Short mmCIF file of N, CA and C in Angstrom, two decimals:
data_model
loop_
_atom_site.label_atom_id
_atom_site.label_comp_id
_atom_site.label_asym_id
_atom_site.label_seq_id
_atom_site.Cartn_x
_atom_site.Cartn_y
_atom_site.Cartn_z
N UNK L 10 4.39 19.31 12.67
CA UNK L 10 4.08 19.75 11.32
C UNK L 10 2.78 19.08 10.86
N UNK L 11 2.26 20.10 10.53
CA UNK L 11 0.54 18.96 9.65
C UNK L 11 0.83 18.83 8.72
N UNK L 12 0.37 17.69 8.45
CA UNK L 12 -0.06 16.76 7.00
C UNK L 12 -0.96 17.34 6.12
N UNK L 13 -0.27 17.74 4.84
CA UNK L 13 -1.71 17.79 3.50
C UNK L 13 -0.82 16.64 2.41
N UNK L 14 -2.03 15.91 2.63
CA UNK L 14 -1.90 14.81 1.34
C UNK L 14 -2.46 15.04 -0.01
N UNK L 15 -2.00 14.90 -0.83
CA UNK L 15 -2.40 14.69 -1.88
C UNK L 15 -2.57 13.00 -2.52
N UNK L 16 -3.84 12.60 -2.95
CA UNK L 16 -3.95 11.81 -2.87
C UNK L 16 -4.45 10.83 -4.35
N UNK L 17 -3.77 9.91 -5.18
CA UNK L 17 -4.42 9.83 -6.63
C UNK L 17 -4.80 8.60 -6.41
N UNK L 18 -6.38 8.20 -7.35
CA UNK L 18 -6.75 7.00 -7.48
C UNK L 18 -7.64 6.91 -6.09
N UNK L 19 -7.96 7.73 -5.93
CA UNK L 19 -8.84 8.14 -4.61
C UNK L 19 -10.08 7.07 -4.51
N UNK L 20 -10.59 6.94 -5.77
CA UNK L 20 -12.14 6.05 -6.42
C UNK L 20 -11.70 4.48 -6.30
N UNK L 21 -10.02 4.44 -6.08
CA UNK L 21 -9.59 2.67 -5.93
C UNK L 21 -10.19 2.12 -5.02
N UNK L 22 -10.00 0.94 -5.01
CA UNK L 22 -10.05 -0.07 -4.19
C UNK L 22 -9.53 0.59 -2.68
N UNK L 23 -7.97 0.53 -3.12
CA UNK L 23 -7.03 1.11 -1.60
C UNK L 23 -7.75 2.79 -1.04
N UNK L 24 -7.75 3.76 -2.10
CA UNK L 24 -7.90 4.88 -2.00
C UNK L 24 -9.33 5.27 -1.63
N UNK L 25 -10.68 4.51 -1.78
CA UNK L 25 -11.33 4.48 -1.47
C UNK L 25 -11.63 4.42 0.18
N UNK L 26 -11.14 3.33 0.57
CA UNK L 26 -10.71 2.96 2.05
C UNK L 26 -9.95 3.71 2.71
N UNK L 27 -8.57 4.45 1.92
CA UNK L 27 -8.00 4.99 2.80
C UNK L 27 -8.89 6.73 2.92
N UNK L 28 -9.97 7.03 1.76
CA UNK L 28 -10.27 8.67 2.17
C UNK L 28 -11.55 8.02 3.77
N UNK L 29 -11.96 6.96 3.80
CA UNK L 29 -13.03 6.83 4.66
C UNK L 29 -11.95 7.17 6.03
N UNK L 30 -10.65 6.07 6.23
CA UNK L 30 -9.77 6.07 7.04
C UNK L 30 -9.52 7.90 7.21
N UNK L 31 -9.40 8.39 6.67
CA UNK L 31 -8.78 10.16 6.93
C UNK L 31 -10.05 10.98 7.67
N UNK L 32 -11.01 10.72 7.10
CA UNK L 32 -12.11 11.65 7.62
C UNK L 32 -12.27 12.11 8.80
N UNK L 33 -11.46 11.29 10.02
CA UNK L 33 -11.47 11.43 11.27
C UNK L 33 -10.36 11.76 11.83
N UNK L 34 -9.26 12.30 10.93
CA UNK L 34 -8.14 12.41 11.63
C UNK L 34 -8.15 13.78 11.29
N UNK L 35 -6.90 14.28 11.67
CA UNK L 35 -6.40 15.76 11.21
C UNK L 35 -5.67 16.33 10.36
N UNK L 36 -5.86 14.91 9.52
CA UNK L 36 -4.50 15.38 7.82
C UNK L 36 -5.43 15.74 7.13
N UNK L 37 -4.79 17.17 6.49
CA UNK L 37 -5.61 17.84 5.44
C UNK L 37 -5.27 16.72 4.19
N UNK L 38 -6.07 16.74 3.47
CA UNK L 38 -6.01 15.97 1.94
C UNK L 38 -6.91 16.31 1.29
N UNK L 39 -6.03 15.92 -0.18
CA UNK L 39 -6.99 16.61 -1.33
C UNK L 39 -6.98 15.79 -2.39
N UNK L 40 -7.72 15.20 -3.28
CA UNK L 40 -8.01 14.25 -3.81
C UNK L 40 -7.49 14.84 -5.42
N UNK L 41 -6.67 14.26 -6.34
CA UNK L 41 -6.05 14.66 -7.51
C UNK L 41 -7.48 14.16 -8.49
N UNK L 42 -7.47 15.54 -8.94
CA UNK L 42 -8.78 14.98 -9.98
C UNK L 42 -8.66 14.93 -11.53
N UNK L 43 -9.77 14.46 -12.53
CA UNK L 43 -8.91 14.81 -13.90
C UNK L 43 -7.77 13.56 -14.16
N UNK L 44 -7.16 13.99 -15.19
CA UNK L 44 -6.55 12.95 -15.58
C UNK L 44 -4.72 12.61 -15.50
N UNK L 45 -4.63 11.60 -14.95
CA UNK L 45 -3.55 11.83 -14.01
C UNK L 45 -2.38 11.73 -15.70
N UNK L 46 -2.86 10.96 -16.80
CA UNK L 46 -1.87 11.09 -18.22
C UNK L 46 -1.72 12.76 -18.28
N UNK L 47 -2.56 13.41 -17.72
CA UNK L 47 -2.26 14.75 -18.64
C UNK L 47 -1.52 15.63 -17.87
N UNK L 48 -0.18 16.03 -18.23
CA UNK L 48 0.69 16.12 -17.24
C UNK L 48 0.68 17.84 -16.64
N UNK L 49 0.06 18.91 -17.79
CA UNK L 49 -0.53 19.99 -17.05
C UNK L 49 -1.39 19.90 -15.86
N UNK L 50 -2.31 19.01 -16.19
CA UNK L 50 -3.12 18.61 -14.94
C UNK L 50 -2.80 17.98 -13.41
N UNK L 51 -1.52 17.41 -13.59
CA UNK L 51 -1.00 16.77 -12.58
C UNK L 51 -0.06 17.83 -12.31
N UNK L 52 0.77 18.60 -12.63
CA UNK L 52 1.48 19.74 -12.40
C UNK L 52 0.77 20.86 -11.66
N UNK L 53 -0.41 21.04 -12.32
CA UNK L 53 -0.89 22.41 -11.65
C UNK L 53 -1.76 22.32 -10.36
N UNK L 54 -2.09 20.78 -10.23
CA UNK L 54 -2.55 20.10 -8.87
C UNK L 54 -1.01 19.59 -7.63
N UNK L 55 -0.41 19.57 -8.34
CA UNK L 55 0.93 19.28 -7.26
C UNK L 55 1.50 20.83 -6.70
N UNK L 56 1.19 21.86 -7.90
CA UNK L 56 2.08 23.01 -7.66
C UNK L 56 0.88 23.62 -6.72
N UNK L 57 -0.30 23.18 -6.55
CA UNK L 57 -1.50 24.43 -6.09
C UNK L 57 -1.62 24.42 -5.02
N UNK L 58 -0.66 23.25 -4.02
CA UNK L 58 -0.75 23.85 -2.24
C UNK L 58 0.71 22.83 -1.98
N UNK L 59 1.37 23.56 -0.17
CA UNK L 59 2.77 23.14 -0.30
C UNK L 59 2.20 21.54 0.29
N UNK L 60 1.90 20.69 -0.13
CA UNK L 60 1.95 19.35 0.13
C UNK L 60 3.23 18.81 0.55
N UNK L 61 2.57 17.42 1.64
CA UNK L 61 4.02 17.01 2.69
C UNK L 61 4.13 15.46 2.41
N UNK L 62 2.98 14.81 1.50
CA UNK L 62 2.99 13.97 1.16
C UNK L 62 2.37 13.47 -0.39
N UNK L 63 2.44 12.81 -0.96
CA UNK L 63 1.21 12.15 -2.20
C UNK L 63 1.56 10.55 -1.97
N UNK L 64 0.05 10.11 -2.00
CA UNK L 64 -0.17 8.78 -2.31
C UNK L 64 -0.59 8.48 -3.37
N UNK L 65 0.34 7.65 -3.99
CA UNK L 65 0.00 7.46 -5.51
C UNK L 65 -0.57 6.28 -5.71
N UNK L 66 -1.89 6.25 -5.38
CA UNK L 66 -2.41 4.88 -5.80
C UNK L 66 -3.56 4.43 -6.57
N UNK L 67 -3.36 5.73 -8.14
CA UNK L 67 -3.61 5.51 -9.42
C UNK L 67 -3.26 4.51 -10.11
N UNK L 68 -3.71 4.01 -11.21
CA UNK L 68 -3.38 2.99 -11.86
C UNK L 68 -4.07 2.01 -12.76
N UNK L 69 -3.65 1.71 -13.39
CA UNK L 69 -4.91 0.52 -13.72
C UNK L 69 -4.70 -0.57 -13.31
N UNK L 70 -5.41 -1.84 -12.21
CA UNK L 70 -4.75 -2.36 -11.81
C UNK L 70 -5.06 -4.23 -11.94
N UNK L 71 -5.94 -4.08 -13.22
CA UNK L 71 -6.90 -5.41 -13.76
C UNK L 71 -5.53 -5.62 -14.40
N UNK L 72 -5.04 -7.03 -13.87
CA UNK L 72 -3.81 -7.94 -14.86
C UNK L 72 -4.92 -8.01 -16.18
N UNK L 73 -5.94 -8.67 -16.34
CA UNK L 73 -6.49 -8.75 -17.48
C UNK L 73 -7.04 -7.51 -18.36
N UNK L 74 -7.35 -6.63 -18.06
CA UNK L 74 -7.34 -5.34 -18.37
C UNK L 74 -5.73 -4.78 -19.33
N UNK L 75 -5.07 -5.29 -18.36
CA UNK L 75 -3.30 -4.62 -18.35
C UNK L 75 -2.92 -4.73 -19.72
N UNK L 76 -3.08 -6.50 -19.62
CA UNK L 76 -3.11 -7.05 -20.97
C UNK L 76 -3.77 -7.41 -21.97
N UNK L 77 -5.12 -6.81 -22.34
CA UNK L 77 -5.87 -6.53 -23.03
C UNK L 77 -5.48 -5.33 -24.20
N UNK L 78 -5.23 -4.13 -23.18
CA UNK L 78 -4.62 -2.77 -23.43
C UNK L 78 -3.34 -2.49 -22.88
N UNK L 79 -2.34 -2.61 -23.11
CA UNK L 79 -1.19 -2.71 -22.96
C UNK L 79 -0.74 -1.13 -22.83
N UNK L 80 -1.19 -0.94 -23.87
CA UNK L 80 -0.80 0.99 -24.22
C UNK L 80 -1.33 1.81 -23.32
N UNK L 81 -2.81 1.32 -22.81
CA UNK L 81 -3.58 2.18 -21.98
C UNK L 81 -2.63 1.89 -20.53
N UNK L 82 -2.30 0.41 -20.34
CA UNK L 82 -1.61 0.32 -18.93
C UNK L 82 -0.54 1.19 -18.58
N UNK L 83 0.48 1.11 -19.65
CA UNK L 83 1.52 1.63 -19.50
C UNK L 83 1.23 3.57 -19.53
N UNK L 84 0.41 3.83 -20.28
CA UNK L 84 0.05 5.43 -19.98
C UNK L 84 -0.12 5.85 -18.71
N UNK L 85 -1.49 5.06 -18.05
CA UNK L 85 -1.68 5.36 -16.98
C UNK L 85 -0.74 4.67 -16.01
N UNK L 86 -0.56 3.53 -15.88
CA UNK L 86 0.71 3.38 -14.84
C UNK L 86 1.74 4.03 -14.99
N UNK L 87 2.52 4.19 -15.63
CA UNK L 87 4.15 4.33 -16.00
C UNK L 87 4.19 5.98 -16.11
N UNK L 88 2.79 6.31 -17.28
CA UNK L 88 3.11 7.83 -17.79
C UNK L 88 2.51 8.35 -16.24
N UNK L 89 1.83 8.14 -15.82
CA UNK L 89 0.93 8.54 -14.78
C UNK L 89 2.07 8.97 -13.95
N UNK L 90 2.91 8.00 -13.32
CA UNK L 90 4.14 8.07 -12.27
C UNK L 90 4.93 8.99 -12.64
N UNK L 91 5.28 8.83 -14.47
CA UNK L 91 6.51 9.92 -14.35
C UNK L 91 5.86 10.99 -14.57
N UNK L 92 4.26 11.51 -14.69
CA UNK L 92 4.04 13.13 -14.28
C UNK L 92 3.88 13.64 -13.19
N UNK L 93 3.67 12.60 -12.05
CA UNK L 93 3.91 12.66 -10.43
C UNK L 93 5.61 13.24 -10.54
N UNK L 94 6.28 12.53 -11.21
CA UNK L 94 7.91 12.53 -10.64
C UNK L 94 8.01 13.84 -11.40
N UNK L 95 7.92 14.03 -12.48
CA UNK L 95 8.48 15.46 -13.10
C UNK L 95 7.71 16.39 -12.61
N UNK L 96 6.26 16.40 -11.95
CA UNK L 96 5.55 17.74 -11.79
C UNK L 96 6.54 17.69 -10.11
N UNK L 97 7.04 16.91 -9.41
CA UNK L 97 7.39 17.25 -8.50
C UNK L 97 8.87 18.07 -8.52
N UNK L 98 9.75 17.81 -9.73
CA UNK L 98 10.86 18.27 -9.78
C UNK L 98 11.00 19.46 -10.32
N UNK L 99 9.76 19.43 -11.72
CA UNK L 99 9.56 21.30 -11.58
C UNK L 99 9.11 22.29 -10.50
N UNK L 100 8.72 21.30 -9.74
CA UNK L 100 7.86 22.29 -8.52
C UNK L 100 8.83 22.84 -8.15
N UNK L 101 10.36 22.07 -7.75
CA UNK L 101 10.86 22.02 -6.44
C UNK L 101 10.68 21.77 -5.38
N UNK L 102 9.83 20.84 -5.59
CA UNK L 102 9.33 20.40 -4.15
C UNK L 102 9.89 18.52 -3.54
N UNK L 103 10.87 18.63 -3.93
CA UNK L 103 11.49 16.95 -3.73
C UNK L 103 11.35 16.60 -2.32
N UNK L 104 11.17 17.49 -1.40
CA UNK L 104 11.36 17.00 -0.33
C UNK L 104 9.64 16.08 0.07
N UNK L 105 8.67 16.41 -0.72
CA UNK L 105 6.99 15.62 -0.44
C UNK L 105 7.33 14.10 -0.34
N UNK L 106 7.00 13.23 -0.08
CA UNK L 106 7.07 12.06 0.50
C UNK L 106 6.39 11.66 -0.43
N UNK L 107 6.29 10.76 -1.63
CA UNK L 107 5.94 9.92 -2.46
C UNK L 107 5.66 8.40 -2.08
N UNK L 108 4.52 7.84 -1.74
CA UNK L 108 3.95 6.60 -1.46
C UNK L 108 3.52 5.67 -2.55
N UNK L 109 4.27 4.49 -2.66
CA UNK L 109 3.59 4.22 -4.56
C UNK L 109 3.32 2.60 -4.30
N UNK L 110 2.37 2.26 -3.84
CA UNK L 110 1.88 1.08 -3.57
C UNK L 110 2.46 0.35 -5.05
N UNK L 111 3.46 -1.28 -5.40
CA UNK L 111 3.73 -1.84 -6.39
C UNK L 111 2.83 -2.69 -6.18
N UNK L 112 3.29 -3.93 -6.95
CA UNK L 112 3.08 -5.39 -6.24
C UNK L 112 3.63 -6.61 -6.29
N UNK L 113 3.78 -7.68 -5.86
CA UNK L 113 4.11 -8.78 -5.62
C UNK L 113 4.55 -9.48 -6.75
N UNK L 114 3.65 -9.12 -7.65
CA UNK L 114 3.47 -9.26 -9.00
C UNK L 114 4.97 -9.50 -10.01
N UNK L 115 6.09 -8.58 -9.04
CA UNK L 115 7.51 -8.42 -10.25
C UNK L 115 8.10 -9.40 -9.46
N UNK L 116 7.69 -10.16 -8.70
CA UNK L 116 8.70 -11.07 -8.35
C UNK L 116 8.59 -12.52 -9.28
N UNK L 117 9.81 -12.86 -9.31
CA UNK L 117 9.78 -14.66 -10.06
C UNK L 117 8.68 -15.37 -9.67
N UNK L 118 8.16 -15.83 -10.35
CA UNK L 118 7.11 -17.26 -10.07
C UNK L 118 7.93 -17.74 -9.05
N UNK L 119 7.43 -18.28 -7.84
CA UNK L 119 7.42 -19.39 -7.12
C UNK L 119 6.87 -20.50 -6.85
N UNK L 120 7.10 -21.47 -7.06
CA UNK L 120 6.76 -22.88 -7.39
C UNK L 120 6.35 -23.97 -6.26
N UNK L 121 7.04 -23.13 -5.12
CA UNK L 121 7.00 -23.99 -3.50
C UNK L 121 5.80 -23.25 -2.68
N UNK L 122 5.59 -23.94 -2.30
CA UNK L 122 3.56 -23.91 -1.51
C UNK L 122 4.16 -23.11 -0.87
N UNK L 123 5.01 -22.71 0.26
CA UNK L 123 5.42 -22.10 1.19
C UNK L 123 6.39 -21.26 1.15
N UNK L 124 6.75 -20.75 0.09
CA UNK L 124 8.21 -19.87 -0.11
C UNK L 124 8.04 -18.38 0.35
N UNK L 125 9.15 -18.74 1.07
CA UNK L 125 9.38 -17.41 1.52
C UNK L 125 9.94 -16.19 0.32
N UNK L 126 9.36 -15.16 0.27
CA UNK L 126 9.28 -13.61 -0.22
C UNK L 126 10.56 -12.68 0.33
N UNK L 127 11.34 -12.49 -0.44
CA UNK L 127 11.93 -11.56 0.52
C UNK L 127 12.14 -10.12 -0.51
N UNK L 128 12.51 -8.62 0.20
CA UNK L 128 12.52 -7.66 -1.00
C UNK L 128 13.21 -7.74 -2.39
N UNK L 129 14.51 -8.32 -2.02
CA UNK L 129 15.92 -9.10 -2.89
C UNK L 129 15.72 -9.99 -3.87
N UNK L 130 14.38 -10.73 -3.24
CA UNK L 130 14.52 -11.78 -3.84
C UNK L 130 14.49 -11.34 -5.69
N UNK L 131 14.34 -12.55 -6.72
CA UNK L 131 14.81 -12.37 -8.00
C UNK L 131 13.31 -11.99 -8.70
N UNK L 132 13.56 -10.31 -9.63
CA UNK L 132 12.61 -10.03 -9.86
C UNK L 132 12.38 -10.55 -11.17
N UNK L 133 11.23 -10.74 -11.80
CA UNK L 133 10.59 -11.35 -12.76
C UNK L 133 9.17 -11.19 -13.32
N UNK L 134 8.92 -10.12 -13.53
CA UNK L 134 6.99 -9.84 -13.95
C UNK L 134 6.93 -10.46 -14.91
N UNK L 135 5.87 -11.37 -15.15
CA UNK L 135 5.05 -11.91 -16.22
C UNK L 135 4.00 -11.53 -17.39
N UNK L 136 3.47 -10.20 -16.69
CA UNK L 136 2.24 -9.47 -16.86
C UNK L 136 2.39 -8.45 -17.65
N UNK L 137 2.41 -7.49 -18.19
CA UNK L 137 2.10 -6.41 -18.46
C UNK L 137 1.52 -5.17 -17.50
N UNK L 138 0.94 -5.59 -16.55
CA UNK L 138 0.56 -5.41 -15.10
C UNK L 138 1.86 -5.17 -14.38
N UNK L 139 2.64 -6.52 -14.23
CA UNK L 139 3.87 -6.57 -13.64
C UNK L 139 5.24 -5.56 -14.21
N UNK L 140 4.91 -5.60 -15.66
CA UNK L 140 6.04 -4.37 -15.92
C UNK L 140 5.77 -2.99 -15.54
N UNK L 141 4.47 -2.80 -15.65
CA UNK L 141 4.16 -1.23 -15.76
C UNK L 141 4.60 -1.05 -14.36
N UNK L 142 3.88 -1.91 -13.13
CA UNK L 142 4.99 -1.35 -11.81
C UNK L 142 5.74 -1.51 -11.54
N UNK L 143 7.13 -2.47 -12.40
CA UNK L 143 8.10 -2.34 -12.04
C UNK L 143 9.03 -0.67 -12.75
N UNK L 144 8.28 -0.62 -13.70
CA UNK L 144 9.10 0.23 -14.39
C UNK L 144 8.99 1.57 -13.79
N UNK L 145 7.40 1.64 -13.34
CA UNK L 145 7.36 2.94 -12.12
C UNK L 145 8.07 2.96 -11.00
N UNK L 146 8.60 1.80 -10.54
CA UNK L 146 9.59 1.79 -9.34
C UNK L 146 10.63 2.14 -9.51
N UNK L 147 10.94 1.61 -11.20
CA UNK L 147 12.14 1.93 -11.36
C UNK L 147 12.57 3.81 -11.73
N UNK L 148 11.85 3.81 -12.27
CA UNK L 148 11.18 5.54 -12.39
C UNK L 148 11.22 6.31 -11.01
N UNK L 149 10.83 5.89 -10.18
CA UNK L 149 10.55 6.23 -9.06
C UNK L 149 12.48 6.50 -8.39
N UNK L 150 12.77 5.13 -8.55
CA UNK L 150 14.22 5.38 -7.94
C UNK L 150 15.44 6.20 -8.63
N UNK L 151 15.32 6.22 -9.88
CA UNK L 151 15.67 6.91 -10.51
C UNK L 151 15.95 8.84 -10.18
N UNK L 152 14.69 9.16 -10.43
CA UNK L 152 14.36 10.24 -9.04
C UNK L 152 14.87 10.41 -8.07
N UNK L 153 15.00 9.60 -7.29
CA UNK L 153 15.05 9.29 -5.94
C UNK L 153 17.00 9.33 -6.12
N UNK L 154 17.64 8.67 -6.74
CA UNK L 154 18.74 8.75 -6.92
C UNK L 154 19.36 9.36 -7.20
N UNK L 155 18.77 11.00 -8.12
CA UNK L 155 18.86 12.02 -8.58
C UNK L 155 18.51 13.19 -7.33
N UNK L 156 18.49 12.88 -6.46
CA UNK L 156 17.79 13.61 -5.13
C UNK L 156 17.00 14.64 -5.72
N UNK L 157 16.02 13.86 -6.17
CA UNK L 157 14.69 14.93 -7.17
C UNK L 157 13.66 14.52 -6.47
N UNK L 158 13.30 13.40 -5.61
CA UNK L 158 12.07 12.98 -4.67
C UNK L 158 12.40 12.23 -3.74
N UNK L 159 11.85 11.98 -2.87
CA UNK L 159 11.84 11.26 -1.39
C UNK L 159 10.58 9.92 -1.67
N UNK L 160 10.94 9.11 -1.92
CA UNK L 160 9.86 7.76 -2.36
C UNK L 160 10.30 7.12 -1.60
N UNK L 161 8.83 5.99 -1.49
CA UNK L 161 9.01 4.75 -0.92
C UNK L 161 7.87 3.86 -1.97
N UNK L 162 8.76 3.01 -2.00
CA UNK L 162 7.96 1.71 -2.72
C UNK L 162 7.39 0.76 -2.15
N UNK L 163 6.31 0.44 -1.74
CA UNK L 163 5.61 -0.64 -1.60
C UNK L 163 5.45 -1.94 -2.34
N UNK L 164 5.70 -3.48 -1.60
CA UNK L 164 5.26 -4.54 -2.80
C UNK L 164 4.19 -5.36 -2.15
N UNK L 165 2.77 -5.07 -2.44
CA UNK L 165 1.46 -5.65 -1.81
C UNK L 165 1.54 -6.74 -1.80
N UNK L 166 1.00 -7.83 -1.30
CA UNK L 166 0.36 -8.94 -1.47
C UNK L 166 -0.64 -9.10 -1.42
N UNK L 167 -1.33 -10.16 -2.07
CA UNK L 167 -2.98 -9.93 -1.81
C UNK L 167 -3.74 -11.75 -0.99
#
C-alpha cells in the first residue's frame, strides 16, 4: 500500500527536516497549509485526498512563548489537535494513522542527575507548554478510545 502523508507544521524545526528526509523516497505527502485553528480549513484539507497517515507536528513550541500567550498556546496546540481529531471523525476516516510528537516536558521534575524516564512514570507539566501537550494527548486518546482514530503519542527528549 503507498503512503500519502499529510503533514502539519511542515516550516518546524522537526517538519522541516522531516519534508528534506521524504524527497527521496516514495511517500506521497502534502503539506497542511493555512491555519491549522480554523477548523474548515483543516477539514477540507483532511477530507481532499484518502490519506494513510498525518503527522502532526504543528504547534507552538517556545515554553517562553507558551507562557507569555497562554491563549494563543492552547488554540494552536490543543484547538489545533482537536480539529485534526474531529476533521478526522467527520471524514470517516479513523483508520489514518495520527503521529503527534509530545514532550518530556509532562513528566514530574526530576531531581537525580541520572534518573531514569520511564512512559508510567508520574506525570506533572509545569509549563503551559507542558499542559497544552498533555491535554492533546489526552484528546488524542480520548479518540482513540472512542475508536474514532488510530494515534500514537510520542514523548521527545531533547
Amino acid at each position: 500500500m503507498r503512503q500519502n502523508v499529510l503533514i502539519t507544521g511542515a516550516n518546524g524545526f522537526i517538519g522541516s527536516h522531516l519534508l528534506k528526509r521524504l524527497q527521496n523516497t516514495t511517500i506521497d505527502y502534502d503539506v497542511l497549509t493555512g491555519d491549522i485553528t480554523n477548523f474548515e480549513n483543516v477539514f477540507q484539507q483532511i477530507y481532499a485526498k484518502p490519506y494513510t497517515s498525518i503527522l502532526h507536528l504543528a504547534g507552538l513550541s517556545s515554553v517562553k512563548d507558551c507562557d507569555n500567550y497562554p491563549d494563543r498556546a492552547f488554540n494552536i496546540n490543543v484547538g489545533g489537535t482537536f480539529n485534526i481529531l474531529e476533521s478526522i471523525k467527520r471524514n470517516g476516516k479513523k483508520n489514518i494513522r495520527l503521529v503527534f510528537p509530545s514532550t518530556s516536558h509532562v513528566y514530574a521534575e526530576i531531581k537525580q542527575e541520572k534518573a531514569i524516564i520511564e512512559e508510567n512514570s508520574k506525570l506533572n507539566p509545569r509549563t503551559v507548554y507542558a499542559y497544552t501537550k498533555l491535554a492533546s494527548e489526552r484528546l488524542i486518546q480520548d479518540f482513540c478510545d472512542q475508536n474514532l482514530c488510530n494515534g500514537i503519542v510520542l514523548r521527545l527528549f531533547n
